[in-house]
Each structure stands twice: as structure tokens, then as C-alpha cells.
Amino acid sequence: MVALSVNYAIISHMIRIATFFWLCLITLTSSGQDFCVTGLVAVVNRSTPPRIYLMKEKPPSCFWAPIADAIPCQPGDIVVALGHSQPISNNQLDFFANKVVRIKSNQLPTPQVVTGSQLNGGEYFSKAVSVTGVLASAIRDDVNTTWNLMTLRTPTGKVYAALPESELPLQELVALKDADVRLTGLVTRFGIWRSFLGYELMLFGKDGLKVLTPPKNRATTPPFKFTESLHRCHAEGVVLAVGRQKTFLRTSEQTILPITLALGVARPQVGELLTVIGFTEPDQRNLQLVEAEILSRVAATGSPQAGLDIDPETLYADESGRNFANTEYYGKILRLTGTIVNSMENIHLYNAIILACGKRTVSVDISALANATPPSLIFGSTVAVTGLCLAEFENDAYAQTIPRFKGFTLIPRTANDLEVLSRPSWWTPTRLLVVIAILLLL
């Protein structure tokens, strides 16, 4: 009798599945529906409408579920979805389910333990993996605000991961910064807007994040050294300049330390003595601190350092005249004189001045002075600019291995570092022609 009961249950379950597929077939042929998919649920984003992601390599690997009070599935379930598709950009389709039926509860596959470089290599696409490292950042996805994005630092490279806000709120993720964690999930490509940036790990819900070691107390992080480390460290220095993306400190060892502040951290003032914590990361010249937070700040004392007057040609050429990016001036406070060659609209749009110094041009980053720049900074003005000298390099994907040198940039410290020496003549060729035309008409 027991065997008959078990067999009856199995047969009954198979009949239900067959009936559902038969109904799907009828609906597809009679009501314009064009997809019916079966798969193992990996992630459920409980947005409005909900979006369900399956462990499938080929589309439809995800679809929008009908809006309902309760989503009829969770990670590990096997479901059948029926619905229609709609074309979106780049000849791709998006899928909208009208009906989602949970066939049975199953277990997610045992994840393959991988390194950061293995995950980024693509060989584990659409597979379940597990990777360990240090959680370096957590932010809200500005392209799709129902998702939170994370950066994991591993010994073999960074890993990017995503988790729905409905699974774990952003505040809780941010509190785990600098913790040793294990992330488990489905390897996918980035979404449409980032589709060619590589691979990310879509976590199996909040259970896909396991804390191995809680984050260290911010006050007990080790001091910064010029060696890379997975965990945060702290550094102290005086603010030399504040640029568009980075703040530059001079440490007690008289070295220049670039820092990139974490999202939401207010910019410091030039001259302040800061204690900061962050993660070390290499740039073209040395190490920098990223995802930095300010632990303490002491108000500025004293007056700014005077700039060193130099011939701009020495920035770009050696004594023989050969083109040469002179590293001697990196991190120095320089004073250059030149003519503004970009328009007022361009200056305000990009918060930058292009300064023609003889046959060379130098960029001047005035983003930190956006509310204090003199109104007389107009095309054709001759100005003297004092500021921190930096070298700029291309940072696009093709230049990551060997970044291309763009030129030198000066970052003024205050509005007083911009001195207008002369303004252009009011008599421009256009105005002169207008006056001549008026006189001829009289």
C-alpha cells in the first residue's frame, strides 16, 4: 500500500506538470504569448514588478513576474513561466511572465570555489560559484536603484557583486565594509548599460553573503605603507589640493598621497590636517587610498606655499628639445602664466581652464573652486595660475595596461591662486565688422 501511495503521488505530480505544459502550449498558440520556460530560480528581486533570475545560460534567463502580494517562488525553486517578449535595445528581448507556477522546491547547486581572476575570466558564466575576499564598497546602483552593488577585494583581483535591496538593505551592507566575507551566487554578465565590462556575481539572496571576520574597529586600522593590502589602513597628511576626483595629501614623510573619498564624504579644505582610512590601490606612479573616510580633521594654519615659476616648455621637453614628460615637477606647487583658450561656457561646463603657455597647453582643474572663480576668466585673458602639478593619463579600457599620457594639470588651492593679468581687447573681429557695417549704412 505504501508503494502504491508513493507511486500515485509521483504520477499525480507528473500529470500536473504535463497539464500545465499542455495549457502553456494552448495559450501560446491562441493568445499571442511567445515564451514558456522552465528553470531553477537563482535570485528573486522583490521590486515592483518582481524580477526572477534563472540558472540558464540562454534567454529567457530572467523575466518580470506578475505583480502580486506574494511572489510564488524563492531561490532553489523550479518554476515554469509563461508570457510574452518585447524588443529592447541592441536587438535584445525582455520577457514578461503572465503566469509563474512553482513546480517543486529544490536545492541550489553546490558552488564551485573560485578565485577572483577565475570569476572575471568568464569560464564560470551562468554557474554557481563561491569566492572569498574583503568587502571594499557597497553602493546603490544608479542605473537600477532596486539593486545594491559591491566590490570585493581578493588576492587575484576585484570582484563585483550585486544583491537586491529587498534582500539586504544598503545600510547593512555598508556596515560590513572591510569585513572578510564569502560571496556565493550566479556568475552573470553586467546589465545592458555595462554589458561589455565583464562579469559580476549575482548573490543567492542574503544567504549568499557570509561574514567570516567582522570589520576591524576604524580606530585600530594599521598605518599606511607603500605596499598593497586587502584591508583598510590609515594615513595622516595636510591637504595640498582638492581636484575633480581626488584629494592630495602631503604626508609627514613629504610624499604625495592621492585619496579618493567614499561616496557621501564631504570634501576637506586646503591646509587641513586629516587622518583618513581607506584601501590601498596602485595608480600610474604610486599607491593611493580609495573609498577613503575622514577620521579627524584639524583646521588649517599658516599661509599657502608660494609657487615655483618655471618655463612651461620644461614640463614637456628635455634640454635637447626632445618630447619628454618631466616627472621632476610632479607634486610640486608651480606658477604658470598663459592665455585662456576655452570659452566661458566650456569653463563652467567642465570646471576646467585650458591654458596656452607658448606652444604647450596645460589643463587647470577648478572644480573645487566652482563657487569662487573670478568672473573675468574669459577666452583670451592672460592669467597666472598657481597650483599642484599632476600628470594626467587616459583611463579607458584600452589604456589600462599602459595608460596614455594626456598632459599636465594644475590644481589651484584657492581662488587667490588665479590671477588675471590682462583681459582681451573688446575689439574682436566680429565686433569690428558689425561697427563697419553700421557705419556703411549711415
Tab-separated table of C-alpha atoms in Angstrom:
chain	number	residue	atom	x	y	z
A	1	MET	CA	0.000	0.000	0.000
A	2	VAL	CA	2.872	2.398	0.826
A	3	ALA	CA	4.476	1.787	-2.571
A	4	LEU	CA	1.153	2.363	-4.310
A	5	SER	CA	0.670	5.607	-2.377
A	6	VAL	CA	4.164	6.858	-3.348
A	7	ASN	CA	3.639	5.883	-6.991
A	8	TYR	CA	0.267	7.622	-7.005
A	9	ALA	CA	1.846	10.832	-5.663
A	10	ILE	CA	4.577	10.763	-8.319
A	11	ILE	CA	2.077	10.058	-11.108
A	12	SER	CA	-0.213	12.815	-9.826
A	13	HIS	CA	2.692	15.282	-9.776
A	14	MET	CA	3.722	14.324	-13.328
A	15	ILE	CA	0.121	14.751	-14.526
A	16	ARG	CA	0.020	18.274	-13.036
A	17	ILE	CA	3.243	19.189	-14.839
A	18	ALA	CA	2.039	17.718	-18.119
A	19	THR	CA	-1.302	19.503	-17.790
A	20	PHE	CA	0.447	22.817	-17.149
A	21	PHE	CA	2.680	22.400	-20.209
A	22	TRP	CA	-0.368	21.491	-22.309
A	23	LEU	CA	-2.157	24.616	-21.117
A	24	CYS	CA	1.001	26.611	-21.875
A	25	LEU	CA	1.042	25.254	-25.422
A	26	ILE	CA	-2.612	26.118	-25.969
A	27	THR	CA	-2.121	29.616	-24.523
A	28	LEU	CA	0.999	30.260	-26.571
A	29	THR	CA	-0.785	29.392	-29.815
A	30	SER	CA	-4.050	31.159	-29.037
A	31	SER	CA	-3.231	34.378	-27.180
A	32	GLY	CA	-0.030	35.736	-28.678
A	33	GLN	CA	2.230	34.534	-25.873
A	34	ASP	CA	5.648	33.601	-27.167
A	35	PHE	CA	7.658	32.011	-24.369
A	36	CYS	CA	7.315	29.212	-21.875
A	37	VAL	CA	10.395	28.486	-19.796
A	38	THR	CA	11.301	26.080	-17.013
A	39	GLY	CA	14.263	26.723	-14.745
A	40	LEU	CA	15.880	26.783	-11.328
A	41	VAL	CA	15.393	30.116	-9.546
A	42	ALA	CA	18.701	31.750	-8.551
A	43	VAL	CA	17.619	35.233	-7.438
A	44	VAL	CA	14.314	36.969	-6.780
A	45	ASN	CA	14.307	40.773	-6.833
A	46	ARG	CA	11.164	41.756	-4.934
A	47	SER	CA	10.783	45.016	-6.823
A	48	THR	CA	7.569	46.259	-8.446
A	49	PRO	CA	7.064	44.284	-10.589
A	50	PRO	CA	9.226	41.431	-9.267
A	51	ARG	CA	12.048	40.098	-11.431
A	52	ILE	CA	13.103	36.457	-11.336
A	53	TYR	CA	16.511	35.191	-12.462
A	54	LEU	CA	17.045	31.581	-13.511
A	55	MET	CA	20.180	29.475	-13.722
A	56	LYS	CA	20.110	29.418	-17.514
A	57	GLU	CA	22.805	30.425	-19.961
A	58	LYS	CA	20.485	31.316	-22.840
A	59	PRO	CA	17.433	33.612	-22.756
A	60	PRO	CA	14.967	33.818	-21.291
A	61	SER	CA	17.213	33.589	-18.226
A	62	CYS	CA	15.239	36.268	-16.394
A	63	PHE	CA	11.759	37.719	-16.624
A	64	TRP	CA	9.339	40.109	-14.978
A	65	ALA	CA	6.801	38.300	-12.806
A	66	PRO	CA	3.175	39.395	-12.431
A	67	ILE	CA	2.623	41.980	-9.696
A	68	ALA	CA	1.225	40.140	-6.670
A	69	ASP	CA	1.221	40.382	-2.904
A	70	ALA	CA	3.322	37.229	-2.638
A	71	ILE	CA	5.936	36.074	-5.128
A	72	PRO	CA	5.283	32.381	-5.746
A	73	CYS	CA	8.926	31.278	-5.583
A	74	GLN	CA	12.303	31.696	-3.914
A	75	PRO	CA	15.908	30.729	-4.733
A	76	GLY	CA	16.142	26.976	-5.201
A	77	ASP	CA	12.626	26.506	-6.567
A	78	ILE	CA	11.934	25.056	-10.006
A	79	VAL	CA	9.338	27.141	-11.810
A	80	VAL	CA	7.529	27.303	-15.125
A	81	ALA	CA	6.790	30.752	-16.518
A	82	LEU	CA	4.526	31.684	-19.422
A	83	GLY	CA	4.399	35.085	-21.060
A	84	HIS	CA	5.387	37.368	-23.915
A	85	SER	CA	8.539	39.152	-25.020
A	86	GLN	CA	9.189	42.736	-26.070
A	87	PRO	CA	12.124	44.092	-28.073
A	88	ILE	CA	14.552	46.449	-26.322
A	89	SER	CA	17.864	47.998	-27.385
A	90	ASN	CA	20.655	46.220	-29.302
A	91	ASN	CA	18.270	43.659	-30.839
A	92	GLN	CA	17.600	42.102	-27.442
A	93	LEU	CA	14.336	40.965	-25.884
A	94	ASP	CA	12.839	41.471	-22.446
A	95	PHE	CA	10.415	38.910	-21.052
A	96	PHE	CA	7.158	39.448	-19.146
A	97	ALA	CA	5.512	36.474	-17.461
A	98	ASN	CA	1.731	36.360	-17.142
A	99	LYS	CA	1.831	33.178	-15.131
A	100	VAL	CA	4.509	31.678	-12.847
A	101	VAL	CA	3.962	28.225	-11.335
A	102	ARG	CA	6.228	26.660	-8.744
A	103	ILE	CA	6.735	23.035	-9.716
A	104	LYS	CA	8.794	21.921	-6.740
A	105	SER	CA	11.342	23.070	-4.197
A	106	ASN	CA	14.896	22.081	-4.943
A	107	GLN	CA	18.363	22.888	-3.675
A	108	LEU	CA	20.706	25.311	-5.331
A	109	PRO	CA	23.735	23.552	-6.844
A	110	THR	CA	26.904	23.191	-4.796
A	111	PRO	CA	29.031	26.230	-5.720
A	112	GLN	CA	32.482	25.881	-7.222
A	113	VAL	CA	35.111	27.627	-5.088
A	114	VAL	CA	36.977	30.049	-7.378
A	115	THR	CA	39.477	32.904	-7.230
A	116	GLY	CA	38.749	36.447	-8.271
A	117	SER	CA	40.645	36.102	-11.536
A	118	GLN	CA	38.824	32.869	-12.409
A	119	LEU	CA	35.440	34.522	-11.910
A	120	ASN	CA	36.432	37.516	-14.047
A	121	GLY	CA	37.758	35.252	-16.786
A	122	GLY	CA	34.267	34.158	-17.848
A	123	GLU	CA	34.808	30.398	-17.694
A	124	TYR	CA	32.196	30.102	-14.920
A	125	PHE	CA	29.500	32.118	-16.697
A	126	SER	CA	25.997	31.014	-15.639
A	127	LYS	CA	27.419	28.720	-12.946
A	128	ALA	CA	27.203	28.783	-9.164
A	129	VAL	CA	30.471	29.866	-7.544
A	130	SER	CA	31.821	30.963	-4.181
A	131	VAL	CA	34.650	33.485	-3.678
A	132	THR	CA	36.214	34.975	-0.544
A	133	GLY	CA	37.746	38.389	-0.002
A	134	VAL	CA	37.384	41.748	1.734
A	135	LEU	CA	34.240	43.818	1.172
A	136	ALA	CA	35.569	47.187	-0.005
A	137	SER	CA	32.460	49.114	-1.020
A	138	ALA	CA	28.684	48.964	-1.221
A	139	ILE	CA	26.630	51.495	-3.192
A	140	ARG	CA	23.156	51.841	-4.669
A	141	ASP	CA	23.097	51.101	-8.399
A	142	ASP	CA	22.295	54.445	-10.016
A	143	VAL	CA	21.138	52.670	-13.192
A	144	ASN	CA	18.684	50.373	-11.378
A	145	THR	CA	18.034	51.552	-7.832
A	146	THR	CA	16.459	48.256	-6.726
A	147	TRP	CA	19.958	46.760	-6.665
A	148	ASN	CA	22.979	47.290	-4.419
A	149	LEU	CA	26.460	46.835	-5.887
A	150	MET	CA	29.514	45.593	-4.012
A	151	THR	CA	33.237	45.458	-4.644
A	152	LEU	CA	35.188	42.521	-3.225
A	153	ARG	CA	38.992	42.743	-2.977
A	154	THR	CA	40.691	39.381	-3.483
A	155	PRO	CA	44.379	38.430	-3.824
A	156	THR	CA	43.894	37.954	-7.591
A	157	GLY	CA	41.762	40.993	-8.396
A	158	LYS	CA	38.498	42.742	-7.689
A	159	VAL	CA	35.135	41.003	-7.954
A	160	TYR	CA	31.900	42.906	-8.494
A	161	ALA	CA	28.716	41.556	-6.949
A	162	ALA	CA	25.044	42.539	-6.856
A	163	LEU	CA	22.242	41.931	-4.377
A	164	PRO	CA	18.657	43.238	-4.429
A	165	GLU	CA	17.857	45.945	-1.877
A	166	SER	CA	14.838	43.804	-0.917
A	167	GLU	CA	17.233	41.082	0.284
A	168	LEU	CA	19.654	43.201	2.338
A	169	PRO	CA	19.349	46.988	2.819
A	170	LEU	CA	22.261	49.154	1.744
A	171	GLN	CA	22.924	50.425	5.284
A	172	GLU	CA	23.605	46.882	6.467
A	173	LEU	CA	25.995	46.260	3.576
A	174	VAL	CA	27.904	49.496	4.211
A	175	ALA	CA	28.358	48.465	7.857
A	176	LEU	CA	30.245	45.376	6.615
A	177	LYS	CA	32.931	47.361	4.770
A	178	ASP	CA	36.399	45.869	5.480
A	179	ALA	CA	34.920	42.542	6.658
A	180	ASP	CA	36.228	39.213	5.376
A	181	VAL	CA	33.288	37.637	3.567
A	182	ARG	CA	32.328	34.709	1.365
A	183	LEU	CA	30.052	35.535	-1.545
A	184	THR	CA	28.035	32.810	-3.268
A	185	GLY	CA	25.898	33.260	-6.311
A	186	LEU	CA	25.385	33.043	-10.050
A	187	VAL	CA	28.031	34.414	-12.433
A	188	THR	CA	26.342	36.710	-14.935
A	189	ARG	CA	27.290	39.479	-17.302
A	190	PHE	CA	26.710	43.060	-16.276
A	191	GLY	CA	23.372	44.554	-17.292
A	192	ILE	CA	22.615	46.344	-20.554
A	193	TRP	CA	24.332	49.624	-19.677
A	194	ARG	CA	27.522	47.814	-18.628
A	195	SER	CA	27.227	44.703	-20.766
A	196	PHE	CA	30.805	44.792	-22.078
A	197	LEU	CA	32.511	45.451	-18.741
A	198	GLY	CA	32.773	41.779	-17.867
A	199	TYR	CA	31.172	39.558	-15.247
A	200	GLU	CA	29.552	40.054	-11.877
A	201	LEU	CA	28.328	37.748	-9.144
A	202	MET	CA	24.577	37.848	-8.516
A	203	LEU	CA	24.223	36.616	-4.935
A	204	PHE	CA	21.782	33.877	-3.954
A	205	GLY	CA	19.818	36.301	-1.776
A	206	LYS	CA	21.051	37.407	1.642
A	207	ASP	CA	22.192	33.837	2.311
A	208	GLY	CA	24.757	34.372	-0.449
A	209	LEU	CA	26.766	36.679	1.838
A	210	LYS	CA	28.515	35.103	4.807
A	211	VAL	CA	30.688	37.169	7.164
A	212	LEU	CA	33.870	35.280	8.047
A	213	THR	CA	35.531	38.033	10.099
A	214	PRO	CA	33.760	41.252	11.142
A	215	PRO	CA	35.307	44.578	10.112
A	216	LYS	CA	38.065	45.986	12.311
A	217	ASN	CA	37.476	48.979	14.524
A	218	ARG	CA	38.163	52.099	12.433
A	219	ALA	CA	40.488	53.488	15.103
A	220	THR	CA	42.689	50.378	15.145
A	221	THR	CA	43.478	50.042	11.447
A	222	PRO	CA	47.216	49.682	10.665
A	223	PRO	CA	49.200	52.668	9.344
A	224	PHE	CA	49.556	53.252	5.610
A	225	LYS	CA	52.699	51.826	4.000
A	226	PHE	CA	53.709	51.868	0.361
A	227	THR	CA	52.664	48.246	-0.054
A	228	GLU	CA	49.306	46.891	-1.184
A	229	SER	CA	46.962	45.352	1.380
A	230	LEU	CA	43.476	43.878	1.113
A	231	HIS	CA	42.296	45.600	4.297
A	232	ARG	CA	41.973	49.271	5.170
A	233	CYS	CA	44.778	51.311	6.660
A	234	HIS	CA	45.027	54.853	7.996
A	235	ALA	CA	47.170	57.804	6.953
A	236	GLU	CA	47.744	61.378	8.052
A	237	GLY	CA	48.632	64.399	5.989
A	238	VAL	CA	47.980	68.026	5.110
A	239	VAL	CA	45.595	68.763	2.239
A	240	LEU	CA	47.604	70.226	-0.652
A	241	ALA	CA	44.809	70.468	-3.199
A	242	VAL	CA	41.296	69.193	-3.943
A	243	GLY	CA	40.711	68.056	-7.515
A	244	ARG	CA	37.778	66.843	-9.565
A	245	GLN	CA	38.051	63.254	-8.346
A	246	LYS	CA	40.905	63.122	-5.854
A	247	THR	CA	42.227	64.947	-2.823
A	248	PHE	CA	46.004	65.203	-2.391
A	249	LEU	CA	47.777	64.992	0.963
A	250	ARG	CA	51.383	65.674	1.874
A	251	THR	CA	52.391	63.132	4.497
A	252	SER	CA	54.931	63.614	7.278
A	253	GLU	CA	57.440	61.803	5.015
A	254	GLN	CA	56.894	64.617	2.447
A	255	THR	CA	55.332	62.225	-0.054
A	256	ILE	CA	52.189	62.958	-2.092
A	257	LEU	CA	49.265	60.668	-1.216
A	258	PRO	CA	46.218	60.810	-3.532
A	259	ILE	CA	42.949	59.787	-1.896
A	260	THR	CA	39.518	59.157	-3.404
A	261	LEU	CA	36.795	59.857	-0.869
A	262	ALA	CA	33.948	57.408	-0.347
A	263	LEU	CA	30.519	58.397	-1.631
A	264	GLY	CA	28.914	60.994	0.608
A	265	VAL	CA	32.107	62.161	2.372
A	266	ALA	CA	32.386	65.968	2.307
A	267	ARG	CA	35.432	67.492	0.638
A	268	PRO	CA	38.074	68.829	3.039
A	269	GLN	CA	39.622	72.293	2.915
A	270	VAL	CA	43.128	73.038	1.651
A	271	GLY	CA	45.568	73.189	4.555
A	272	GLU	CA	43.586	70.939	6.897
A	273	LEU	CA	45.424	68.157	8.697
A	274	LEU	CA	43.492	64.944	8.052
A	275	THR	CA	43.524	61.437	9.430
A	276	VAL	CA	41.890	59.144	6.877
A	277	ILE	CA	41.254	55.440	6.389
A	278	GLY	CA	40.913	53.657	3.076
A	279	PHE	CA	42.039	50.831	0.834
A	280	THR	CA	45.386	50.957	-0.948
A	281	GLU	CA	45.369	50.787	-4.720
A	282	PRO	CA	48.074	51.471	-7.315
A	283	ASP	CA	47.929	54.273	-9.845
A	284	GLN	CA	50.471	55.035	-12.575
A	285	ARG	CA	53.037	56.461	-10.185
A	286	ASN	CA	52.441	55.221	-6.638
A	287	LEU	CA	49.812	53.932	-4.222
A	288	GLN	CA	46.663	55.819	-3.375
A	289	LEU	CA	43.835	55.405	-0.879
A	290	VAL	CA	40.355	54.714	-2.265
A	291	GLU	CA	36.955	54.527	-0.558
A	292	ALA	CA	38.546	56.860	1.988
A	293	GLU	CA	36.761	58.211	5.053
A	294	ILE	CA	37.901	61.079	7.276
A	295	LEU	CA	38.501	60.115	10.901
A	296	SER	CA	39.645	63.530	12.145
A	297	ARG	CA	40.473	66.961	10.799
A	298	VAL	CA	42.406	69.920	12.218
A	299	ALA	CA	41.854	73.389	10.814
A	300	ALA	CA	44.463	74.909	8.512
A	301	THR	CA	47.232	77.079	9.945
A	302	GLY	CA	49.762	79.263	8.164
A	303	SER	CA	49.741	80.597	4.618
A	304	PRO	CA	49.853	78.585	1.371
A	305	GLN	CA	53.222	77.735	-0.138
A	306	ALA	CA	54.401	80.059	-2.896
A	307	GLY	CA	54.511	78.610	-6.399
A	308	LEU	CA	57.708	77.913	-8.309
A	309	ASP	CA	57.892	79.920	-11.567
A	310	ILE	CA	59.017	77.670	-14.421
A	311	ASP	CA	59.220	77.675	-18.187
A	312	PRO	CA	56.253	75.527	-19.335
A	313	GLU	CA	58.465	74.030	-22.044
A	314	THR	CA	60.480	72.207	-19.353
A	315	LEU	CA	57.323	70.202	-18.490
A	316	TYR	CA	57.209	68.592	-21.914
A	317	ALA	CA	60.773	68.574	-23.259
A	318	ASP	CA	64.294	67.866	-22.065
A	319	GLU	CA	67.304	70.143	-22.586
A	320	SER	CA	67.783	68.924	-26.162
A	321	GLY	CA	64.143	69.714	-27.054
A	322	ARG	CA	63.109	66.048	-27.231
A	323	ASN	CA	59.495	65.386	-26.121
A	324	PHE	CA	59.665	64.199	-22.555
A	325	ALA	CA	57.116	64.149	-19.686
A	326	ASN	CA	59.192	65.607	-16.860
A	327	THR	CA	58.439	63.791	-13.606
A	328	GLU	CA	60.528	66.253	-11.590
A	329	TYR	CA	57.582	68.612	-11.150
A	330	TYR	CA	55.014	66.025	-10.064
A	331	GLY	CA	53.559	67.052	-6.700
A	332	LYS	CA	55.246	70.480	-6.743
A	333	ILE	CA	53.466	73.819	-6.355
A	334	LEU	CA	54.086	75.616	-9.658
A	335	ARG	CA	53.176	79.012	-11.096
A	336	LEU	CA	52.481	79.238	-14.824
A	337	THR	CA	51.437	82.167	-16.994
A	338	GLY	CA	49.374	81.707	-20.132
A	339	THR	CA	46.279	82.585	-22.138
A	340	ILE	CA	42.829	81.047	-21.661
A	341	VAL	CA	41.829	79.302	-24.898
A	342	ASN	CA	38.454	77.766	-23.969
A	343	SER	CA	35.138	79.607	-23.765
A	344	MET	CA	33.344	80.728	-20.610
A	345	GLU	CA	30.608	78.145	-21.301
A	346	ASN	CA	33.219	75.410	-21.613
A	347	ILE	CA	34.946	76.548	-18.404
A	348	HIS	CA	31.708	76.334	-16.407
A	349	LEU	CA	30.621	73.077	-18.045
A	350	TYR	CA	33.835	71.163	-17.302
A	351	ASN	CA	35.183	73.229	-14.380
A	352	ALA	CA	38.480	73.444	-16.215
A	353	ILE	CA	40.623	76.087	-17.908
A	354	ILE	CA	42.800	75.279	-20.895
A	355	LEU	CA	45.897	77.442	-20.601
A	356	ALA	CA	48.105	78.074	-23.642
A	357	CYS	CA	51.674	78.552	-22.456
A	358	GLY	CA	53.724	79.223	-25.575
A	359	LYS	CA	53.369	76.173	-27.810
A	360	ARG	CA	52.214	73.954	-24.915
A	361	THR	CA	48.856	73.681	-23.188
A	362	VAL	CA	48.150	72.897	-19.551
A	363	SER	CA	44.785	71.981	-18.016
A	364	VAL	CA	43.703	73.785	-14.840
A	365	ASP	CA	41.209	71.885	-12.649
A	366	ILE	CA	38.983	74.454	-10.908
A	367	SER	CA	36.242	72.031	-9.813
A	368	ALA	CA	36.930	72.751	-6.124
A	369	LEU	CA	36.589	76.491	-6.824
A	370	ALA	CA	33.305	76.269	-8.739
A	371	ASN	CA	31.611	78.855	-6.490
A	372	ALA	CA	34.616	81.155	-6.153
A	373	THR	CA	36.104	81.588	-9.614
A	374	PRO	CA	36.565	85.203	-10.793
A	375	PRO	CA	34.014	86.273	-13.457
A	376	SER	CA	36.841	87.697	-15.597
A	377	LEU	CA	38.138	84.234	-16.545
A	378	ILE	CA	37.167	84.596	-20.181
A	379	PHE	CA	38.586	83.487	-23.501
A	380	GLY	CA	41.724	85.424	-24.359
A	381	SER	CA	42.543	86.552	-20.801
A	382	THR	CA	46.162	86.295	-19.693
A	383	VAL	CA	46.343	84.682	-16.251
A	384	ALA	CA	48.901	83.430	-13.785
A	385	VAL	CA	47.903	80.149	-12.128
A	386	THR	CA	49.474	78.658	-9.024
A	387	GLY	CA	48.672	75.071	-8.109
A	388	LEU	CA	49.655	71.471	-7.509
A	389	CYS	CA	51.196	69.895	-10.618
A	390	LEU	CA	49.945	66.452	-11.646
A	391	ALA	CA	50.274	64.232	-14.688
A	392	GLU	CA	47.049	63.098	-16.359
A	393	PHE	CA	46.657	59.728	-18.090
A	394	GLU	CA	43.886	58.136	-20.115
A	395	ASN	CA	41.805	55.662	-18.103
A	396	ASP	CA	39.666	53.971	-20.746
A	397	ALA	CA	39.565	50.180	-21.025
A	398	TYR	CA	42.108	50.048	-23.854
A	399	ALA	CA	44.655	52.057	-21.855
A	400	GLN	CA	44.501	50.196	-18.544
A	401	THR	CA	47.697	48.214	-19.138
A	402	ILE	CA	49.774	51.115	-20.459
A	403	PRO	CA	47.853	54.359	-19.759
A	404	ARG	CA	48.473	57.054	-22.371
A	405	PHE	CA	49.925	60.336	-21.155
A	406	LYS	CA	47.490	63.227	-21.716
A	407	GLY	CA	49.423	66.142	-20.254
A	408	PHE	CA	49.978	68.092	-17.083
A	409	THR	CA	47.287	69.594	-14.874
A	410	LEU	CA	47.466	72.307	-12.239
A	411	ILE	CA	45.033	72.282	-9.311
A	412	PRO	CA	44.685	75.726	-7.716
A	413	ARG	CA	44.223	75.623	-3.954
A	414	THR	CA	42.047	78.728	-3.545
A	415	ALA	CA	40.599	81.414	-5.800
A	416	ASN	CA	43.636	83.549	-4.894
A	417	ASP	CA	45.752	81.161	-6.998
A	418	LEU	CA	44.062	82.553	-10.134
A	419	GLU	CA	45.435	85.981	-11.038
A	420	VAL	CA	44.103	87.828	-14.082
A	421	LEU	CA	46.984	89.786	-15.623
A	422	SER	CA	45.139	91.218	-18.628
A	423	ARG	CA	41.829	90.925	-20.437
A	424	PRO	CA	41.342	90.567	-24.184
A	425	SER	CA	40.619	93.640	-26.260
A	426	TRP	CA	36.944	94.476	-26.661
A	427	TRP	CA	37.581	94.923	-30.393
A	428	THR	CA	37.113	91.425	-31.697
A	429	PRO	CA	36.981	90.837	-35.499
A	430	THR	CA	33.241	90.204	-35.284
A	431	ARG	CA	32.513	93.433	-33.413
A	432	LEU	CA	34.728	95.406	-35.765
A	433	LEU	CA	32.810	94.093	-38.796
A	434	VAL	CA	29.475	94.939	-37.136
A	435	VAL	CA	30.597	98.534	-36.490
A	436	ILE	CA	31.893	98.914	-40.062
A	437	ALA	CA	28.573	97.609	-41.439
A	438	ILE	CA	26.619	100.074	-39.326
A	439	LEU	CA	28.814	102.980	-40.478
A	440	LEU	CA	28.347	101.995	-44.123
A	441	LEU	CA	24.584	102.038	-43.685
A	442	LEU	CA	24.574	105.585	-42.314
